[in-house]
Amino acid sequence: MTLTFFVAGTPRPQPRPRFVNGRAVSTLDAKSNAWKAALRACAGHVLRRAGKTSESLGLREAISMELTFSFSTGEEGRFGKPHTHKPDADNLAKLVMDALVDGGLWVGDDSRVADLTVRKRWCAAGEEGVSVSVYVDAPVREDAVPDWLG
């Protein structure tokens, strides 16, 4: 079973606490909160559209995910090419997974994601966002297993 959807907007990373003089300082901001709210709302919409719950979709099992983040650029030659600037891919993915859990897309937490592919690319203005594909009971890709584990 596969769920695929797109959430428009400027992708934001999961804020991380910073330490100043031995004290944790929050880095939460309104833009990250708004992005997370849009992702949560989309998770709920996906479930309602399917007329299902996370349990009836089988989202209690291991999950494989593909996330493709798109960031706008004014240079036409960059469209579709890798985005190699901040924000970091892992922080972008963390916010998406947390928001989808909060939105009820699957039961548990993001530890249920056993296979994760994250891409960042450049796009034209107005095409910013994240494409999300969630696979349940997907076989482990052979190319995902390093030779030294084989």
mmCIF file of C-alpha atoms in Angstrom:
data_model
loop_
_atom_site.group_PDB
_atom_site.id
_atom_site.type_symbol
_atom_site.label_atom_id
_atom_site.label_comp_id
_atom_site.label_asym_id
_atom_site.label_seq_id
_atom_site.Cartn_x
_atom_site.Cartn_y
_atom_site.Cartn_z
ATOM 1 C CA MET A 1 0.000 0.000 0.000
ATOM 2 C CA THR A 2 1.307 3.446 -0.932
ATOM 3 C CA LEU A 3 0.237 6.950 0.042
ATOM 4 C CA THR A 4 1.647 9.802 -2.032
ATOM 5 C CA PHE A 5 0.943 13.495 -1.552
ATOM 6 C CA PHE A 6 2.515 16.936 -1.944
ATOM 7 C CA VAL A 7 2.534 19.741 0.621
ATOM 8 C CA ALA A 8 3.191 23.170 -0.872
ATOM 9 C CA GLY A 9 5.241 25.778 0.956
ATOM 10 C CA THR A 10 8.807 26.535 1.870
ATOM 11 C CA PRO A 11 10.253 23.483 3.640
ATOM 12 C CA ARG A 12 11.515 24.192 7.140
ATOM 13 C CA PRO A 13 13.820 22.099 9.332
ATOM 14 C CA GLN A 14 13.062 20.756 12.797
ATOM 15 C CA PRO A 15 14.401 23.414 15.173
ATOM 16 C CA ARG A 16 17.141 22.134 17.464
ATOM 17 C CA PRO A 17 17.949 23.559 20.884
ATOM 18 C CA ARG A 18 21.160 25.544 21.074
ATOM 19 C CA PHE A 19 23.360 25.712 24.134
ATOM 20 C CA VAL A 20 24.608 29.053 25.400
ATOM 21 C CA ASN A 21 26.704 29.211 28.568
ATOM 22 C CA GLY A 22 25.602 25.679 29.466
ATOM 23 C CA ARG A 23 21.871 26.442 29.105
ATOM 24 C CA ALA A 24 19.518 25.159 26.419
ATOM 25 C CA VAL A 25 17.956 27.919 24.332
ATOM 26 C CA SER A 26 14.895 27.156 22.197
ATOM 27 C CA THR A 27 15.090 27.896 18.471
ATOM 28 C CA LEU A 28 11.372 27.469 17.764
ATOM 29 C CA ASP A 29 10.058 29.934 15.231
ATOM 30 C CA ALA A 30 6.718 30.840 13.674
ATOM 31 C CA LYS A 31 7.729 29.649 10.185
ATOM 32 C CA SER A 32 8.639 26.154 11.395
ATOM 33 C CA ASN A 33 5.414 25.981 13.408
ATOM 34 C CA ALA A 34 3.350 27.026 10.366
ATOM 35 C CA TRP A 35 5.086 24.438 8.133
ATOM 36 C CA LYS A 36 4.497 21.720 10.732
ATOM 37 C CA ALA A 37 0.813 22.715 11.001
ATOM 38 C CA ALA A 38 0.414 22.466 7.204
ATOM 39 C CA LEU A 39 1.952 18.976 7.246
ATOM 40 C CA ARG A 40 -0.288 17.853 10.147
ATOM 41 C CA ALA A 41 -3.361 19.148 8.322
ATOM 42 C CA CYS A 42 -2.334 17.308 5.156
ATOM 43 C CA ALA A 43 -1.927 14.037 7.101
ATOM 44 C CA GLY A 44 -5.475 14.375 8.378
ATOM 45 C CA HIS A 45 -6.734 15.224 4.889
ATOM 46 C CA VAL A 46 -5.047 12.140 3.412
ATOM 47 C CA LEU A 47 -6.762 9.896 5.974
ATOM 48 C CA ARG A 48 -10.166 11.542 5.445
ATOM 49 C CA ARG A 49 -9.811 11.339 1.649
ATOM 50 C CA ALA A 50 -9.073 7.623 1.942
ATOM 51 C CA GLY A 51 -12.003 7.236 4.352
ATOM 52 C CA LYS A 52 -9.683 5.297 6.629
ATOM 53 C CA THR A 53 -7.762 5.426 9.877
ATOM 54 C CA SER A 54 -4.059 4.779 10.299
ATOM 55 C CA GLU A 55 -4.935 1.325 11.674
ATOM 56 C CA SER A 56 -7.163 0.371 8.742
ATOM 57 C CA LEU A 57 -4.472 1.514 6.285
ATOM 58 C CA GLY A 58 -2.029 -0.881 7.898
ATOM 59 C CA LEU A 59 0.154 1.905 9.205
ATOM 60 C CA ARG A 60 1.043 -0.063 12.328
ATOM 61 C CA GLU A 61 3.816 -1.909 10.466
ATOM 62 C CA ALA A 62 7.263 -0.866 9.296
ATOM 63 C CA ILE A 63 7.141 2.125 6.973
ATOM 64 C CA SER A 64 9.348 3.121 4.065
ATOM 65 C CA MET A 65 9.332 6.789 3.085
ATOM 66 C CA GLU A 66 10.595 8.924 0.249
ATOM 67 C CA LEU A 67 10.741 12.675 0.779
ATOM 68 C CA THR A 68 11.666 15.109 -1.973
ATOM 69 C CA PHE A 69 12.071 18.699 -0.829
ATOM 70 C CA SER A 70 11.902 21.458 -3.452
ATOM 71 C CA PHE A 71 13.453 24.896 -2.940
ATOM 72 C CA SER A 72 12.946 27.788 -5.347
ATOM 73 C CA THR A 73 15.723 29.401 -7.316
ATOM 74 C CA GLY A 74 15.749 32.133 -9.924
ATOM 75 C CA GLU A 75 18.350 30.359 -12.072
ATOM 76 C CA GLU A 76 16.660 28.228 -14.732
ATOM 77 C CA GLY A 77 19.769 26.091 -15.140
ATOM 78 C CA ARG A 78 19.363 24.843 -11.560
ATOM 79 C CA PHE A 79 15.786 23.485 -11.857
ATOM 80 C CA GLY A 80 15.733 19.814 -10.837
ATOM 81 C CA LYS A 81 19.366 19.796 -9.730
ATOM 82 C CA PRO A 82 20.478 18.867 -6.198
ATOM 83 C CA HIS A 83 20.051 21.488 -3.476
ATOM 84 C CA THR A 84 23.279 21.413 -1.463
ATOM 85 C CA HIS A 85 22.687 24.297 0.934
ATOM 86 C CA LYS A 86 21.093 24.547 4.359
ATOM 87 C CA PRO A 87 18.725 23.374 5.699
ATOM 88 C CA ASP A 88 20.120 19.894 6.329
ATOM 89 C CA ALA A 89 18.180 16.957 4.884
ATOM 90 C CA ASP A 90 17.963 15.114 8.223
ATOM 91 C CA ASN A 91 16.412 18.104 9.996
ATOM 92 C CA LEU A 92 13.896 18.587 7.170
ATOM 93 C CA ALA A 93 12.905 14.906 7.364
ATOM 94 C CA LYS A 94 12.582 14.980 11.160
ATOM 95 C CA LEU A 95 10.035 17.798 11.087
ATOM 96 C CA VAL A 96 7.976 16.030 8.388
ATOM 97 C CA MET A 97 7.946 12.700 10.231
ATOM 98 C CA ASP A 98 7.026 14.340 13.553
ATOM 99 C CA ALA A 99 4.208 16.304 11.888
ATOM 100 C CA LEU A 100 2.793 13.204 10.162
ATOM 101 C CA VAL A 101 2.784 11.321 13.471
ATOM 102 C CA ASP A 102 1.097 14.302 15.174
ATOM 103 C CA GLY A 103 -1.423 14.378 12.308
ATOM 104 C CA GLY A 104 -2.318 10.734 12.961
ATOM 105 C CA LEU A 105 -1.012 9.299 9.697
ATOM 106 C CA TRP A 106 0.528 6.379 11.575
ATOM 107 C CA VAL A 107 0.475 4.953 15.083
ATOM 108 C CA GLY A 108 3.528 5.299 17.302
ATOM 109 C CA ASP A 109 6.404 7.590 16.475
ATOM 110 C CA ASP A 110 8.900 8.123 13.685
ATOM 111 C CA SER A 111 10.903 5.077 14.795
ATOM 112 C CA ARG A 112 8.405 3.085 12.703
ATOM 113 C CA VAL A 113 10.181 4.449 9.584
ATOM 114 C CA ALA A 114 12.618 1.651 8.686
ATOM 115 C CA ASP A 115 13.695 2.891 5.252
ATOM 116 C CA LEU A 116 14.029 6.606 4.476
ATOM 117 C CA THR A 117 15.112 8.335 1.280
ATOM 118 C CA VAL A 118 15.516 12.111 1.394
ATOM 119 C CA ARG A 119 16.218 14.338 -1.588
ATOM 120 C CA LYS A 120 16.604 18.106 -1.893
ATOM 121 C CA ARG A 121 16.319 19.810 -5.283
ATOM 122 C CA TRP A 122 15.929 23.222 -6.852
ATOM 123 C CA CYS A 123 12.616 24.212 -8.438
ATOM 124 C CA ALA A 124 10.910 27.197 -10.048
ATOM 125 C CA ALA A 125 9.202 29.793 -7.844
ATOM 126 C CA GLY A 126 5.773 28.621 -6.747
ATOM 127 C CA GLU A 127 6.730 24.931 -6.819
ATOM 128 C CA GLU A 128 8.270 24.797 -3.318
ATOM 129 C CA GLY A 129 7.232 22.042 -0.949
ATOM 130 C CA VAL A 130 7.726 18.392 -0.161
ATOM 131 C CA SER A 131 6.587 15.316 -2.036
ATOM 132 C CA VAL A 132 5.868 12.482 0.399
ATOM 133 C CA SER A 133 5.521 8.796 -0.440
ATOM 134 C CA VAL A 134 4.736 6.374 2.379
ATOM 135 C CA TYR A 135 5.008 2.660 1.698
ATOM 136 C CA VAL A 136 3.719 -0.047 4.018
ATOM 137 C CA ASP A 137 5.014 -3.618 3.752
ATOM 138 C CA ALA A 138 7.464 -2.524 1.066
ATOM 139 C CA PRO A 139 10.314 -4.944 0.502
ATOM 140 C CA VAL A 140 13.746 -3.733 1.560
ATOM 141 C CA ARG A 141 15.580 -2.457 -1.491
ATOM 142 C CA GLU A 142 18.615 -4.560 -2.288
ATOM 143 C CA ASP A 143 20.638 -1.447 -3.071
ATOM 144 C CA ALA A 144 19.790 -0.085 0.389
ATOM 145 C CA VAL A 145 21.844 -2.791 2.112
ATOM 146 C CA PRO A 146 25.583 -2.063 2.187
ATOM 147 C CA ASP A 147 27.867 -4.828 0.892
ATOM 148 C CA TRP A 148 29.594 -5.163 4.248
ATOM 149 C CA LEU A 149 26.271 -6.219 5.824
ATOM 150 C CA GLY A 150 25.566 -8.767 3.086
#
